[in-house]
XYZ file of C-alpha atoms in Angstrom:
483
model
C -14.849 -26.378 -13.896
C -12.373 -29.031 -12.655
C -10.503 -31.340 -14.982
C -11.815 -34.897 -15.018
C -10.998 -37.879 -17.127
C -14.457 -37.593 -18.632
C -14.035 -34.084 -19.992
C -10.301 -33.808 -20.779
C -8.086 -34.442 -23.759
C -4.356 -34.104 -23.991
C -2.800 -32.052 -26.768
C 0.750 -32.863 -27.726
C 2.264 -29.889 -29.482
C 5.383 -30.433 -31.569
C 7.018 -27.033 -31.340
C 9.558 -25.930 -33.933
C 12.698 -25.126 -32.050
C 14.783 -22.036 -32.724
C 18.527 -22.256 -32.354
C 19.511 -19.879 -29.629
C 22.363 -20.653 -27.264
C 21.628 -21.920 -23.796
C 20.525 -19.110 -21.494
C 22.558 -18.724 -18.308
C 19.936 -17.545 -15.888
C 21.686 -18.568 -12.737
C 24.577 -16.541 -11.401
C 25.918 -19.352 -9.198
C 27.657 -18.972 -5.859
C 29.972 -20.866 -3.524
C 28.448 -23.471 -1.215
C 26.191 -21.672 1.245
C 27.285 -21.363 4.846
C 30.040 -23.962 4.575
C 33.103 -23.591 6.816
C 36.100 -24.930 4.898
C 38.163 -27.445 6.936
C 41.738 -26.178 7.590
C 43.236 -29.015 5.516
C 41.473 -27.716 2.414
C 43.554 -24.577 2.452
C 46.487 -26.610 1.156
C 47.043 -27.461 -2.513
C 43.965 -29.376 -3.773
C 44.432 -32.989 -4.659
C 43.130 -34.572 -7.825
C 40.761 -37.426 -7.212
C 41.610 -41.004 -8.264
C 45.374 -40.302 -8.279
C 47.904 -42.547 -6.539
C 49.485 -40.644 -3.670
C 51.407 -41.474 -0.514
C 49.713 -38.590 1.274
C 46.716 -39.534 3.385
C 43.658 -38.096 1.703
C 41.321 -35.821 3.679
C 37.959 -37.074 2.427
C 36.390 -33.712 3.191
C 38.721 -32.092 0.717
C 38.860 -34.740 -2.002
C 36.007 -37.071 -2.972
C 37.039 -40.497 -1.772
C 36.399 -43.217 -2.758
C 33.859 -41.807 -5.282
C 36.403 -39.767 -7.185
C 35.216 -40.483 -10.753
C 32.498 -37.888 -11.238
C 29.732 -38.355 -13.752
C 27.578 -35.382 -14.695
C 24.478 -36.575 -16.470
C 21.946 -34.726 -18.613
C 18.690 -35.673 -20.316
C 17.168 -34.770 -23.692
C 13.455 -35.194 -23.074
C 10.672 -34.072 -25.362
C 7.934 -33.668 -22.717
C 7.409 -33.990 -18.955
C 3.861 -35.328 -18.753
C 3.095 -32.664 -16.142
C 2.882 -29.608 -18.393
C -0.648 -28.814 -17.195
C 0.846 -28.350 -13.700
C 3.490 -25.948 -14.925
C 6.365 -28.426 -15.106
C 7.762 -27.717 -18.564
C 11.046 -28.228 -20.364
C 13.353 -25.302 -21.019
C 13.662 -24.114 -24.578
C 16.893 -24.905 -26.406
C 18.481 -26.668 -23.432
C 19.165 -30.106 -22.147
C 18.109 -30.735 -18.559
C 19.957 -31.962 -15.458
C 19.855 -35.577 -14.481
C 22.421 -35.502 -11.724
C 26.012 -35.638 -10.502
C 27.281 -39.116 -9.492
C 30.322 -40.234 -7.494
C 31.512 -43.396 -9.211
C 34.431 -45.206 -7.690
C 37.732 -44.886 -9.518
C 37.283 -48.399 -10.990
C 33.844 -47.530 -12.407
C 31.793 -49.254 -9.751
C 29.486 -47.181 -7.594
C 27.629 -47.027 -4.283
C 24.048 -45.858 -3.573
C 22.126 -44.529 -0.559
C 25.276 -44.238 1.544
C 23.592 -42.597 4.579
C 20.093 -43.611 5.617
C 19.921 -40.692 8.120
C 19.977 -38.339 5.071
C 17.548 -40.359 2.979
C 14.759 -38.153 1.559
C 13.548 -40.369 -1.261
C 9.892 -41.416 -0.917
C 10.329 -44.369 -3.326
C 13.948 -45.543 -3.090
C 15.297 -47.296 -6.133
C 16.804 -49.784 -5.537
C 14.717 -50.627 -2.495
C 17.509 -52.537 -0.825
C 21.279 -51.958 -0.523
C 23.587 -54.750 0.496
C 20.628 -56.706 1.819
C 19.293 -53.745 3.850
C 15.983 -52.107 3.055
C 16.283 -48.417 2.252
C 13.718 -46.681 4.499
C 11.196 -44.673 2.464
C 11.048 -40.971 3.441
C 7.797 -39.380 4.561
C 8.818 -35.942 5.816
C 8.800 -32.413 4.375
C 9.679 -32.101 0.657
C 13.282 -31.120 -0.193
C 12.084 -27.957 -1.941
C 11.121 -26.659 1.503
C 14.794 -27.042 2.461
C 15.792 -24.667 -0.391
C 13.090 -22.172 0.730
C 14.277 -22.347 4.341
C 17.813 -21.337 3.243
C 16.462 -18.346 1.298
C 17.761 -19.676 -1.969
C 15.043 -18.453 -4.302
C 17.689 -18.082 -7.056
C 18.563 -21.747 -6.768
C 14.936 -22.781 -6.722
C 14.208 -20.816 -9.896
C 17.168 -22.363 -11.675
C 16.348 -25.915 -10.630
C 12.673 -25.572 -11.638
C 13.820 -24.422 -15.064
C 16.707 -26.799 -15.778
C 16.416 -29.757 -13.337
C 13.083 -31.009 -14.613
C 11.587 -34.470 -14.053
C 9.560 -36.561 -16.433
C 6.499 -38.317 -14.921
C 7.109 -37.226 -11.294
C 7.342 -33.976 -9.402
C 10.631 -32.118 -9.578
C 11.028 -32.208 -5.795
C 10.753 -36.007 -5.804
C 13.393 -36.250 -8.475
C 15.768 -33.887 -6.605
C 15.313 -35.896 -3.365
C 16.107 -39.073 -5.229
C 19.314 -37.681 -6.725
C 20.651 -36.369 -3.419
C 19.658 -39.502 -1.410
C 20.993 -42.039 -3.907
C 24.093 -40.149 -5.120
C 24.702 -37.042 -3.042
C 25.077 -38.989 0.223
C 27.982 -40.959 -1.387
C 30.100 -37.819 -1.979
C 32.552 -37.608 0.935
C 32.912 -33.818 0.591
C 29.228 -33.372 1.472
C 29.451 -35.375 4.733
C 28.090 -33.501 7.716
C 31.413 -33.923 9.567
C 33.010 -31.605 6.956
C 31.003 -28.596 8.251
C 32.426 -26.874 11.322
C 29.095 -25.183 12.024
C 26.631 -27.475 10.304
C 23.063 -26.333 9.766
C 20.405 -28.896 9.056
C 20.031 -29.655 5.376
C 23.035 -27.511 4.490
C 24.568 -30.487 2.716
C 21.443 -30.867 0.609
C 21.564 -27.236 -0.461
C 25.263 -27.448 -1.201
C 24.721 -30.536 -3.356
C 21.913 -28.890 -5.385
C 24.035 -25.744 -5.741
C 27.045 -27.749 -6.934
C 25.027 -29.811 -9.453
C 23.535 -26.579 -10.842
C 26.962 -24.935 -11.296
C 28.263 -28.139 -12.844
C 25.468 -28.054 -15.437
C 26.555 -24.596 -16.528
C 30.035 -25.993 -17.315
C 28.503 -28.397 -19.862
C 26.251 -26.481 -22.287
C 25.420 -29.526 -24.410
C 22.836 -27.784 -26.600
C 25.229 -24.983 -27.527
C 28.120 -27.360 -28.322
C 25.927 -29.386 -30.617
C 24.437 -26.295 -32.186
C 27.895 -24.962 -32.974
C 28.451 -28.142 -34.970
C 25.126 -27.645 -36.849
C 23.561 -30.470 -34.846
C 20.118 -29.141 -33.846
C 16.824 -30.807 -32.894
C 14.833 -31.954 -35.922
C 12.015 -34.344 -36.573
C 13.401 -35.173 -40.025
C 17.221 -34.831 -40.017
C 19.293 -37.577 -38.379
C 22.932 -37.550 -37.249
C 26.022 -39.770 -36.958
C 27.254 -40.881 -33.574
C 30.833 -39.862 -34.492
C 29.699 -36.284 -35.315
C 27.854 -35.912 -32.009
C 30.740 -37.292 -30.054
C 33.186 -35.020 -31.860
C 31.105 -31.917 -31.135
C 30.886 -32.720 -27.439
C 34.546 -33.726 -27.237
C 35.477 -30.378 -28.725
C 33.401 -28.566 -26.146
C 34.148 -30.567 -22.980
C 37.663 -31.846 -23.592
C 36.876 -35.550 -23.568
C 34.477 -37.974 -25.262
C 31.285 -38.399 -23.171
C 28.949 -41.382 -23.078
C 25.851 -40.961 -25.234
C 22.646 -42.829 -24.428
C 19.796 -43.573 -26.862
C 16.311 -45.035 -26.590
C 16.284 -47.018 -29.787
C 17.563 -44.488 -32.311
C 16.529 -41.477 -30.273
C 19.249 -39.494 -28.470
C 18.197 -39.260 -24.843
C 21.149 -38.615 -22.482
C 24.817 -37.727 -22.110
C 27.328 -38.548 -19.366
C 30.401 -36.378 -18.809
C 33.219 -38.044 -16.854
C 35.854 -36.156 -14.861
C 38.119 -36.149 -11.869
C 37.704 -33.458 -9.184
C 40.537 -31.139 -8.204
C 39.831 -30.460 -4.531
C 36.306 -30.423 -3.161
C 33.482 -31.273 -5.490
C 31.901 -27.988 -4.374
C 34.740 -26.169 -6.188
C 33.481 -27.409 -9.526
C 37.081 -27.678 -10.724
C 37.081 -30.767 -12.906
C 39.577 -32.479 -15.213
C 37.784 -34.207 -18.087
C 38.058 -37.927 -18.548
C 36.908 -39.955 -21.528
C 33.890 -42.235 -21.153
C 34.480 -45.645 -19.654
C 31.195 -46.932 -21.054
C 30.662 -47.716 -24.729
C 27.617 -46.053 -26.301
C 24.802 -48.298 -27.468
C 23.514 -45.641 -29.895
C 23.565 -46.631 -33.557
C 26.496 -45.359 -35.585
C 24.161 -43.549 -37.995
C 20.555 -42.395 -38.204
C 20.431 -40.979 -34.656
C 17.261 -38.942 -34.011
C 17.552 -35.677 -32.045
C 13.821 -34.836 -31.840
C 12.253 -31.439 -31.248
C 10.706 -30.875 -27.853
C 6.926 -31.197 -27.544
C 4.595 -29.690 -24.931
C 1.413 -31.192 -23.518
C -1.772 -29.364 -22.439
C -4.794 -30.959 -20.868
C -7.915 -29.249 -22.233
C -11.691 -29.724 -21.849
C -13.354 -31.508 -24.727
C -16.246 -29.005 -24.734
C -13.868 -26.038 -25.172
C -12.129 -27.630 -28.173
C -15.340 -28.834 -29.806
C -16.969 -25.423 -29.535
C -13.920 -23.564 -30.901
C -12.881 -25.897 -33.722
C -15.019 -28.067 -36.024
C -11.821 -29.903 -37.008
C -11.062 -30.843 -33.415
C -14.751 -31.624 -32.831
C -14.613 -34.190 -35.628
C -11.392 -35.628 -34.201
C -13.070 -36.000 -30.786
C -15.984 -37.884 -32.289
C -13.751 -40.590 -33.630
C -13.459 -43.783 -31.566
C -10.482 -43.551 -29.191
C -8.400 -46.533 -28.078
C -8.862 -47.315 -24.405
C -5.807 -47.171 -22.186
C -6.254 -49.121 -18.987
C -2.923 -48.520 -17.303
C -2.302 -45.489 -15.129
C 1.256 -46.532 -14.163
C 4.051 -43.949 -14.312
C 5.434 -45.764 -17.378
C 2.100 -45.454 -19.126
C 1.900 -41.733 -18.282
C 5.285 -41.256 -19.921
C 4.184 -42.696 -23.195
C 0.431 -42.247 -23.631
C -0.729 -39.456 -21.369
C -3.540 -40.379 -18.929
C -5.751 -43.444 -19.042
C -9.005 -42.878 -20.994
C -7.858 -39.392 -22.099
C -7.463 -39.015 -25.875
C -4.023 -37.901 -26.977
C -3.727 -35.667 -30.079
C -0.511 -34.713 -31.913
C -1.105 -31.208 -33.241
C 0.887 -28.777 -35.301
C 1.637 -25.203 -34.319
C 4.000 -23.379 -32.014
C 3.691 -23.760 -28.250
C 3.432 -19.970 -27.941
C 0.507 -19.929 -30.385
C -1.427 -22.577 -28.501
C -0.708 -20.848 -25.194
C -2.206 -17.633 -26.604
C -5.286 -19.499 -27.922
C -5.839 -21.396 -24.664
C -5.556 -18.123 -22.746
C -8.596 -16.911 -24.681
C -10.553 -19.995 -23.600
C -9.316 -20.021 -19.967
C -9.342 -16.428 -18.852
C -8.455 -15.499 -15.269
C -11.595 -13.334 -15.170
C -14.827 -13.999 -17.022
C -14.853 -10.781 -19.000
C -11.106 -10.204 -19.149
C -10.088 -8.440 -22.330
C -6.992 -9.893 -23.923
C -5.040 -8.022 -26.580
C -2.268 -9.592 -28.602
C 0.549 -7.840 -30.517
C 0.925 -8.313 -34.260
C 3.858 -10.665 -33.668
C 1.731 -12.798 -31.309
C -1.016 -13.003 -33.929
C 1.515 -14.518 -36.318
C 1.760 -17.449 -33.896
C -1.996 -17.712 -33.470
C -3.313 -17.346 -36.993
C -1.759 -20.444 -38.611
C -3.281 -22.585 -35.844
C -6.699 -20.900 -36.071
C -6.663 -21.297 -39.848
C -5.665 -24.979 -39.841
C -8.157 -26.033 -37.199
C -11.065 -23.928 -38.423
C -11.224 -21.449 -35.503
C -13.007 -18.925 -37.672
C -13.778 -16.254 -35.087
C -10.212 -16.169 -33.880
C -8.878 -16.108 -37.424
C -11.196 -13.249 -38.471
C -10.250 -11.236 -35.393
C -6.533 -11.721 -36.006
C -6.808 -10.723 -39.671
C -8.784 -7.614 -38.666
C -6.162 -6.614 -36.112
C -3.300 -7.044 -38.588
C -5.207 -5.243 -41.320
C -5.568 -2.238 -39.016
C -1.927 -2.300 -37.877
C 0.994 -4.550 -38.464
C 3.396 -2.410 -36.464
C 6.487 -4.303 -35.324
C 5.987 -7.001 -37.969
C 8.319 -7.356 -40.890
C 6.399 -6.914 -44.212
C 7.992 -10.101 -45.522
C 6.692 -12.044 -42.484
C 3.226 -10.539 -43.047
C 3.294 -11.633 -46.663
C 4.371 -15.169 -45.786
C 1.670 -15.431 -43.099
C -0.986 -14.106 -45.512
C 0.040 -16.684 -48.074
C -0.090 -19.491 -45.491
C -3.628 -18.665 -44.318
C -4.947 -17.429 -47.695
C -5.712 -13.913 -46.444
C -5.833 -11.810 -49.635
C -6.282 -8.485 -47.838
C -3.155 -9.077 -45.765
C -1.208 -10.224 -48.821
C -2.164 -7.036 -50.718
C -1.257 -4.994 -47.638
C 2.179 -6.607 -47.453
C 2.805 -6.003 -51.165
C 1.859 -2.397 -50.781
C 4.244 -1.903 -47.814
C 7.075 -3.622 -49.664
C 6.460 -1.564 -52.809
C 7.000 1.743 -51.028
C 10.014 0.480 -49.074
C 13.619 0.087 -50.151
C 14.610 -2.325 -52.873
C 14.329 -5.930 -51.712
C 17.530 -7.734 -50.831
C 18.276 -11.026 -52.563
C 17.405 -12.936 -49.392
C 14.040 -11.265 -48.995
C 13.288 -11.837 -52.684
C 14.000 -15.536 -52.232
C 11.742 -15.610 -49.180
C 8.701 -14.192 -50.902
C 9.257 -16.160 -54.094
C 9.025 -15.122 -57.772
C 5.275 -14.330 -57.680
C 5.589 -12.058 -54.650
C 8.708 -10.403 -55.999
C 7.013 -9.781 -59.340
C 3.994 -8.149 -57.747
C 6.195 -5.922 -55.553
C 8.232 -4.784 -58.511
C 5.133 -4.279 -60.678
C 3.547 -2.118 -57.999
C 6.803 -0.169 -57.632
C 6.823 0.373 -61.389
C 3.207 1.529 -61.476
C 3.792 3.872 -58.576
C 6.856 5.296 -60.328
C 4.789 5.833 -63.522
C 2.091 7.539 -61.518
C 4.560 9.821 -59.835
C 6.258 10.703 -63.134
C 3.282 10.694 -65.485
C 3.597 14.444 -66.160
C 7.235 14.111 -67.254
C 6.902 10.736 -69.006
C 3.422 10.433 -70.570
C 2.339 6.879 -71.316
C 2.770 5.870 -74.927
C 0.739 3.442 -76.934
C 2.031 -0.043 -76.492
C 3.389 0.533 -72.979
C 2.914 -2.381 -70.580
C -0.037 -1.719 -68.318
C -1.627 -3.826 -65.677
C -5.296 -3.459 -66.767
C -6.887 -6.824 -66.765
C -3.990 -8.519 -64.931
C -5.118 -10.475 -61.865
C -2.791 -9.254 -59.103
C -4.310 -11.652 -56.572
C -3.270 -15.210 -56.138
């Protein structure tokens, strides 16, 4: 059944982010197939430095020697249903720009290497930038056999509101063509599109030098939909990590981008940079900066949701505001015209598991989830009244909770009011080792009391022959052990 505007809704899932350091999934490698000019074998020059020596522009970026590596903090892409999703616990690549040493910049410096379908700006120095209509730049990467680079870029160089390939083409055409070290004349045995691949490779390796998420996390600055931060604290954390104060961009009070300035030592492809402080003052507020948690969007059939959840069925029956615009800007902010947009709770993983039950690859495909996966699913099923799914999950965990910490089982049972799972967790904890202070705090006084009471009763049972119960002893008869 195809998606149509008439039968679809868009779910916006606000996922709680865990605080793991940025994953380095890309090994990186030197520019592919490039023959280094002889002059580059000499000591590398630092860009934007006064020198009496004539600069070889193939070996030192000239005039664009003030490099700006830019990253985004987005919360969604708008194309999640097509597999274009944001990486967990990571910022994403915007680009690498060659500003002139005085802070000015050029754009679209070589129309013969222009691969942008919708150039912006459309004219440069009074000349129209010719729109591109040939093969997509992702085919260039494939032709060079760089599957590693493609995987990395799809994960970390992610566009919002347009395809990734369009975004990549824009960044190379507008900025990459203005780097002198990527000029075709710098290659002794140039292969078509080699400069494009080298640029993508260089930007990817540059991104790994600036792990923004990790630097902020180390300063206890993590995404949150409730906590806000000071501009000075964010700048200090990134200055500590990068060696210079970067530019921070905000949309209103929401943190949205960072620019790292540097000078290049030798070719840009060497990724040997000397940090430089920002030349642009931040327009972010001094206090109250929001660093929101990422969200994920799924487009789902109305019928599927209405059948599975009475709560969502009632939500769908409410009048929905009509959105006329289908412009790219509208897609960024409101989803798709005439498609209801719902902000829902629950983890992204939990919703992915639930939707997999609704949209199976094969009609009678049997899907089995682990106990840990059920802990993601059950809170959603309980909150939105998905009774069949909830009953199935409780049944599975009641039969076996292998691989699941008893404390996690108890907390889940309390959240979804599953008495049988709660009793099961208490029983497991009672026969286990003495609870640590941290675990006791997690389960609370009531849970701790019941675990200790059960431990006591088990001890009395085991030792009844040696220590017969005396009149007046505390017993649990008549005490309601449920909650």
